[in-house]
Amino acid sequence: MPPSTSSPDVSTRDASDIDHLLAAALRLVGTLPAARPTVGIVRGWSRGDRERARLLREGLDERRVRSTELSPVAEAGERDGPGRGDRPPRADLLVYAGGSQVEQAMRAAALWGLPLLVDRPQGPPRGEPNAFEGRRRPVVGFRLSDGGFGVAVRETVLVSLQPHPGHARLILDNEKITAPGDRPLRITLTDQGLLEARGDSFGLRRIRRLRFERAWGAYRLEVDGVPSRDVRAPLRIEALPGRLHLLHP
């Protein structure tokens, strides 16, 4: 078993969770095809997040497993930090160090196409010591007019930044629709991995893809409840079944 972790900035429960994740990561590393795999430790920006990541790295270093720290959330003064953007980092497995940024970690894993080891939500009873629960979840993928690509694990919302934007033209699968441009357009995921689009002019539709084809002015794109960026049409949004690969110890 890996050595027990301890730190004044990490609670006893956090230390137990870190030990559990570390043991699980070491078991998974042994199953990876790479000769010398690298573990990407996904952390937030707080002091506690950094401390948990440090303890995980120290545990991996003691077992001579290479690791790197990754933060999917931009930090103060950071523009293009490690792993930023849609280019995957040099890692074979991601481990979430814990904290309040679990959705950001899941978005990073889905964006980079890498499996993510993360503790079970709400701390339900763990299974056998050497067992894993693996599951794949759909995500919302969006492609921007400038060629950029991003994902959301729950929803995206488009909100006009203009006072009188007029009408926007949408294509829902293959159906062309005109919608009021001043009303937010919300796109969520169904349990079946489809997009669920809601609009005043067309009600609720379940579709595989949506194209925000023509609109006047800029819109704000909100990703999982957080303002992400300003965008312009055309914007393509699609369901990506199985894109997020989660592993629970």
One Martini backbone bead per residue (centre of mass of N, CA, C, O) as a GRO file, in nm:
protein
  249
    1MET     BB    1   0.099   0.033   0.017
    2PRO     BB    2   0.080   0.345   0.035
    3PRO     BB    3   0.166   0.606   0.189
    4SER     BB    4   0.069   0.816   0.419
    5THR     BB    5  -0.093   1.113   0.431
    6SER     BB    6   0.021   1.455   0.527
    7SER     BB    7  -0.132   1.777   0.627
    8PRO     BB    8  -0.235   2.086   0.744
    9ASP     BB    9  -0.417   2.135   0.458
   10VAL     BB   10  -0.530   1.837   0.524
   11SER     BB   11  -0.763   1.636   0.592
   12THR     BB   12  -0.837   1.329   0.701
   13ARG     BB   13  -1.035   1.266   0.472
   14ASP     BB   14  -0.856   1.360   0.239
   15ALA     BB   15  -0.623   1.166   0.298
   16SER     BB   16  -0.788   0.909   0.248
   17ASP     BB   17  -0.864   0.977  -0.046
   18ILE     BB   18  -0.576   0.994  -0.153
   19ASP     BB   19  -0.491   0.707  -0.088
   20HIS     BB   20  -0.710   0.577  -0.264
   21LEU     BB   21  -0.628   0.710  -0.535
   22LEU     BB   22  -0.335   0.616  -0.539
   23ALA     BB   23  -0.391   0.314  -0.543
   24ALA     BB   24  -0.562   0.321  -0.803
   25ALA     BB   25  -0.352   0.447  -0.992
   26LEU     BB   26  -0.139   0.220  -0.964
   27ARG     BB   27  -0.319  -0.001  -1.084
   28LEU     BB   28  -0.372   0.135  -1.360
   29VAL     BB   29  -0.083   0.173  -1.462
   30GLY     BB   30  -0.035  -0.144  -1.495
   31THR     BB   31  -0.255  -0.144  -1.758
   32LEU     BB   32  -0.095   0.023  -1.940
   33PRO     BB   33   0.067   0.032  -2.254
   34ALA     BB   34   0.274   0.207  -2.162
   35ALA     BB   35   0.594   0.198  -2.058
   36ARG     BB   36   0.581   0.522  -1.943
   37PRO     BB   37   0.355   0.649  -1.777
   38THR     BB   38   0.137   0.939  -1.740
   39VAL     BB   39   0.011   1.137  -1.478
   40GLY     BB   40  -0.267   1.352  -1.457
   41ILE     BB   41  -0.315   1.615  -1.228
   42VAL     BB   42  -0.620   1.747  -1.143
   43ARG     BB   43  -0.661   2.091  -1.048
   44GLY     BB   44  -0.693   2.357  -0.875
   45TRP     BB   45  -0.615   2.693  -0.718
   46SER     BB   46  -0.602   2.624  -0.438
   47ARG     BB   47  -0.432   2.531  -0.164
   48GLY     BB   48  -0.567   2.253  -0.130
   49ASP     BB   49  -0.534   2.159  -0.422
   50ARG     BB   50  -0.224   2.170  -0.425
   51GLU     BB   51  -0.176   1.976  -0.188
   52ARG     BB   52  -0.310   1.724  -0.305
   53ALA     BB   53  -0.132   1.712  -0.556
   54ARG     BB   54   0.138   1.684  -0.409
   55LEU     BB   55   0.075   1.414  -0.266
   56LEU     BB   56   0.031   1.251  -0.522
   57ARG     BB   57   0.311   1.298  -0.649
   58GLU     BB   58   0.478   1.177  -0.421
   59GLY     BB   59   0.354   0.893  -0.439
   60LEU     BB   60   0.442   0.844  -0.734
   61ASP     BB   61   0.745   0.895  -0.705
   62GLU     BB   62   0.798   0.657  -0.506
   63ARG     BB   63   0.696   0.463  -0.766
   64ARG     BB   64   0.806   0.577  -1.040
   65VAL     BB   65   0.580   0.780  -1.141
   66ARG     BB   66   0.477   0.980  -1.370
   67SER     BB   67   0.397   1.339  -1.344
   68THR     BB   68   0.137   1.600  -1.380
   69GLU     BB   69   0.013   1.921  -1.362
   70LEU     BB   70  -0.338   2.027  -1.397
   71SER     BB   71  -0.529   2.324  -1.507
   72PRO     BB   72  -0.847   2.405  -1.644
   73VAL     BB   73  -0.815   2.672  -1.483
   74ALA     BB   74  -0.760   2.984  -1.492
   75GLU     BB   75  -0.511   3.184  -1.368
   76ALA     BB   76  -0.344   3.427  -1.246
   77GLY     BB   77  -0.180   3.543  -1.536
   78GLU     BB   78  -0.302   3.326  -1.726
   79ARG     BB   79  -0.319   3.199  -2.070
   80ASP     BB   80  -0.108   2.937  -2.165
   81GLY     BB   81  -0.114   2.681  -2.010
   82PRO     BB   82  -0.104   2.374  -1.923
   83GLY     BB   83  -0.345   2.221  -2.128
   84ARG     BB   84  -0.454   2.438  -2.288
   85GLY     BB   85  -0.713   2.367  -2.462
   86ASP     BB   86  -0.748   2.104  -2.719
   87ARG     BB   87  -0.471   2.004  -2.642
   88PRO     BB   88  -0.327   1.741  -2.530
   89PRO     BB   89  -0.161   1.615  -2.292
   90ARG     BB   90   0.112   1.437  -2.149
   91ALA     BB   91  -0.107   1.173  -2.102
   92ASP     BB   92  -0.279   0.858  -1.992
   93LEU     BB   93  -0.393   0.972  -1.711
   94LEU     BB   94  -0.648   1.095  -1.498
   95VAL     BB   95  -0.649   1.279  -1.179
   96TYR     BB   96  -0.858   1.382  -0.928
   97ALA     BB   97  -0.776   1.571  -0.636
   98GLY     BB   98  -1.004   1.752  -0.568
   99GLY     BB   99  -1.288   1.949  -0.487
  100SER     BB  100  -1.488   2.208  -0.668
  101GLN     BB  101  -1.379   2.118  -0.989
  102VAL     BB  102  -1.516   1.863  -1.134
  103GLU     BB  103  -1.631   1.974  -1.403
  104GLN     BB  104  -1.362   2.072  -1.516
  105ALA     BB  105  -1.231   1.793  -1.520
  106MET     BB  106  -1.439   1.662  -1.713
  107ARG     BB  107  -1.398   1.853  -1.948
  108ALA     BB  108  -1.101   1.792  -1.991
  109ALA     BB  109  -1.129   1.489  -2.046
  110ALA     BB  110  -1.320   1.520  -2.292
  111LEU     BB  111  -1.144   1.708  -2.461
  112TRP     BB  112  -0.876   1.506  -2.449
  113GLY     BB  113  -0.953   1.193  -2.437
  114LEU     BB  114  -0.939   1.106  -2.121
  115PRO     BB  115  -0.921   0.931  -1.851
  116LEU     BB  116  -1.100   0.956  -1.524
  117LEU     BB  117  -1.003   0.963  -1.194
  118VAL     BB  118  -1.276   0.949  -0.953
  119ASP     BB  119  -1.449   0.992  -0.702
  120ARG     BB  120  -1.730   0.931  -0.562
  121PRO     BB  121  -2.021   1.065  -0.529
  122GLN     BB  122  -2.104   1.143  -0.200
  123GLY     BB  123  -1.961   0.893  -0.071
  124PRO     BB  124  -2.011   0.607  -0.139
  125PRO     BB  125  -1.971   0.296  -0.121
  126ARG     BB  126  -1.717   0.094  -0.162
  127GLY     BB  127  -1.579  -0.154  -0.307
  128GLU     BB  128  -1.359  -0.339  -0.391
  129PRO     BB  129  -1.027  -0.279  -0.363
  130ASN     BB  130  -0.976  -0.377  -0.694
  131ALA     BB  131  -1.218  -0.213  -0.798
  132PHE     BB  132  -1.404  -0.082  -1.085
  133GLU     BB  133  -1.591   0.192  -1.215
  134GLY     BB  134  -1.706   0.214  -1.548
  135ARG     BB  135  -1.796   0.507  -1.750
  136ARG     BB  136  -1.998   0.659  -2.004
  137ARG     BB  137  -2.049   0.997  -2.119
  138PRO     BB  138  -2.209   1.247  -2.238
  139VAL     BB  139  -2.163   1.542  -2.439
  140VAL     BB  140  -2.122   1.880  -2.525
  141GLY     BB  141  -2.044   1.994  -2.844
  142PHE     BB  142  -1.838   2.275  -2.975
  143ARG     BB  143  -1.813   2.477  -3.277
  144LEU     BB  144  -1.642   2.739  -3.395
  145SER     BB  145  -1.582   2.987  -3.627
  146ASP     BB  146  -1.251   2.966  -3.557
  147GLY     BB  147  -1.219   2.632  -3.486
  148GLY     BB  148  -1.301   2.582  -3.217
  149PHE     BB  149  -1.319   2.363  -2.917
  150GLY     BB  150  -1.582   2.225  -2.699
  151VAL     BB  151  -1.725   2.143  -2.369
  152ALA     BB  152  -2.011   1.994  -2.197
  153VAL     BB  153  -2.170   1.817  -1.924
  154ARG     BB  154  -2.472   1.971  -1.936
  155GLU     BB  155  -2.456   2.282  -2.070
  156THR     BB  156  -2.579   2.533  -2.298
  157VAL     BB  157  -2.578   2.901  -2.346
  158LEU     BB  158  -2.738   3.156  -2.542
  159VAL     BB  159  -2.659   3.514  -2.526
  160SER     BB  160  -2.732   3.817  -2.605
  161LEU     BB  161  -2.541   4.141  -2.649
  162GLN     BB  162  -2.789   4.272  -2.777
  163PRO     BB  163  -3.077   4.467  -2.762
  164HIS     BB  164  -3.152   4.413  -3.098
  165PRO     BB  165  -3.107   4.112  -3.273
  166GLY     BB  166  -3.346   3.973  -3.368
  167HIS     BB  167  -3.300   3.701  -3.575
  168ALA     BB  168  -3.243   3.351  -3.575
  169ARG     BB  169  -3.079   3.079  -3.740
  170LEU     BB  170  -3.171   2.738  -3.739
  171ILE     BB  171  -3.047   2.389  -3.719
  172LEU     BB  172  -3.238   2.096  -3.663
  173ASP     BB  173  -3.058   1.904  -3.797
  174ASN     BB  174  -3.266   1.958  -4.096
  175GLU     BB  175  -3.419   2.200  -3.957
  176LYS     BB  176  -3.546   2.512  -4.026
  177ILE     BB  177  -3.521   2.797  -3.793
  178THR     BB  178  -3.684   3.075  -3.644
  179ALA     BB  179  -3.554   3.290  -3.382
  180PRO     BB  180  -3.535   3.475  -3.119
  181GLY     BB  181  -3.245   3.662  -3.028
  182ASP     BB  182  -3.339   3.761  -2.718
  183ARG     BB  183  -3.338   3.458  -2.640
  184PRO     BB  184  -3.242   3.208  -2.471
  185LEU     BB  185  -3.037   2.920  -2.557
  186ARG     BB  186  -3.098   2.590  -2.447
  187ILE     BB  187  -2.860   2.310  -2.400
  188THR     BB  188  -2.908   1.974  -2.329
  189LEU     BB  189  -2.912   1.650  -2.176
  190THR     BB  190  -2.995   1.330  -2.212
  191ASP     BB  191  -2.995   1.000  -2.113
  192GLN     BB  192  -2.956   0.919  -2.436
  193GLY     BB  193  -2.757   1.147  -2.573
  194LEU     BB  194  -2.921   1.401  -2.633
  195LEU     BB  195  -3.045   1.689  -2.739
  196GLU     BB  196  -3.201   1.972  -2.559
  197ALA     BB  197  -3.407   2.212  -2.702
  198ARG     BB  198  -3.504   2.555  -2.610
  199GLY     BB  199  -3.789   2.744  -2.749
  200ASP     BB  200  -4.037   2.971  -2.815
  201SER     BB  201  -4.083   2.879  -3.133
  202PHE     BB  202  -4.035   2.530  -3.073
  203GLY     BB  203  -3.982   2.445  -2.792
  204LEU     BB  204  -3.914   2.100  -2.764
  205ARG     BB  205  -3.608   1.934  -2.867
  206ARG     BB  206  -3.475   1.626  -2.999
  207ILE     BB  207  -3.131   1.600  -3.083
  208ARG     BB  208  -2.798   1.582  -3.233
  209ARG     BB  209  -2.802   1.873  -3.378
  210LEU     BB  210  -2.680   2.221  -3.395
  211ARG     BB  211  -2.722   2.530  -3.590
  212PHE     BB  212  -2.590   2.851  -3.556
  213GLU     BB  213  -2.610   3.036  -3.844
  214ARG     BB  214  -2.782   3.321  -3.796
  215ALA     BB  215  -2.667   3.641  -3.664
  216TRP     BB  216  -2.668   3.939  -3.481
  217GLY     BB  217  -2.389   3.954  -3.343
  218ALA     BB  218  -2.308   3.883  -3.023
  219TYR     BB  219  -2.248   3.605  -2.800
  220ARG     BB  220  -2.298   3.427  -2.505
  221LEU     BB  221  -2.122   3.150  -2.370
  222GLU     BB  222  -2.252   2.902  -2.164
  223VAL     BB  223  -2.084   2.668  -1.935
  224ASP     BB  224  -2.218   2.518  -1.687
  225GLY     BB  225  -2.307   2.824  -1.573
  226VAL     BB  226  -2.053   2.963  -1.725
  227PRO     BB  227  -1.901   3.210  -1.857
  228SER     BB  228  -1.687   3.182  -2.147
  229ARG     BB  229  -1.772   3.334  -2.434
  230ASP     BB  230  -1.756   3.507  -2.729
  231VAL     BB  231  -1.982   3.471  -3.009
  232ARG     BB  232  -2.036   3.366  -3.350
  233ALA     BB  233  -2.168   3.309  -3.628
  234PRO     BB  234  -2.112   3.000  -3.665
  235LEU     BB  235  -2.260   2.730  -3.459
  236ARG     BB  236  -2.178   2.403  -3.341
  237ILE     BB  237  -2.395   2.153  -3.194
  238GLU     BB  238  -2.326   1.836  -3.018
  239ALA     BB  239  -2.351   1.507  -2.956
  240LEU     BB  240  -2.119   1.302  -2.740
  241PRO     BB  241  -2.102   0.988  -2.711
  242GLY     BB  242  -1.876   0.866  -2.470
  243ARG     BB  243  -1.650   1.092  -2.418
  244LEU     BB  244  -1.677   1.037  -2.111
  245HIS     BB  245  -1.427   0.879  -1.897
  246LEU     BB  246  -1.503   0.706  -1.602
  247LEU     BB  247  -1.332   0.635  -1.285
  248HIS     BB  248  -1.412   0.427  -0.998
  249PRO     BB  249  -1.295   0.304  -0.681
   0.00000   0.00000   0.00000
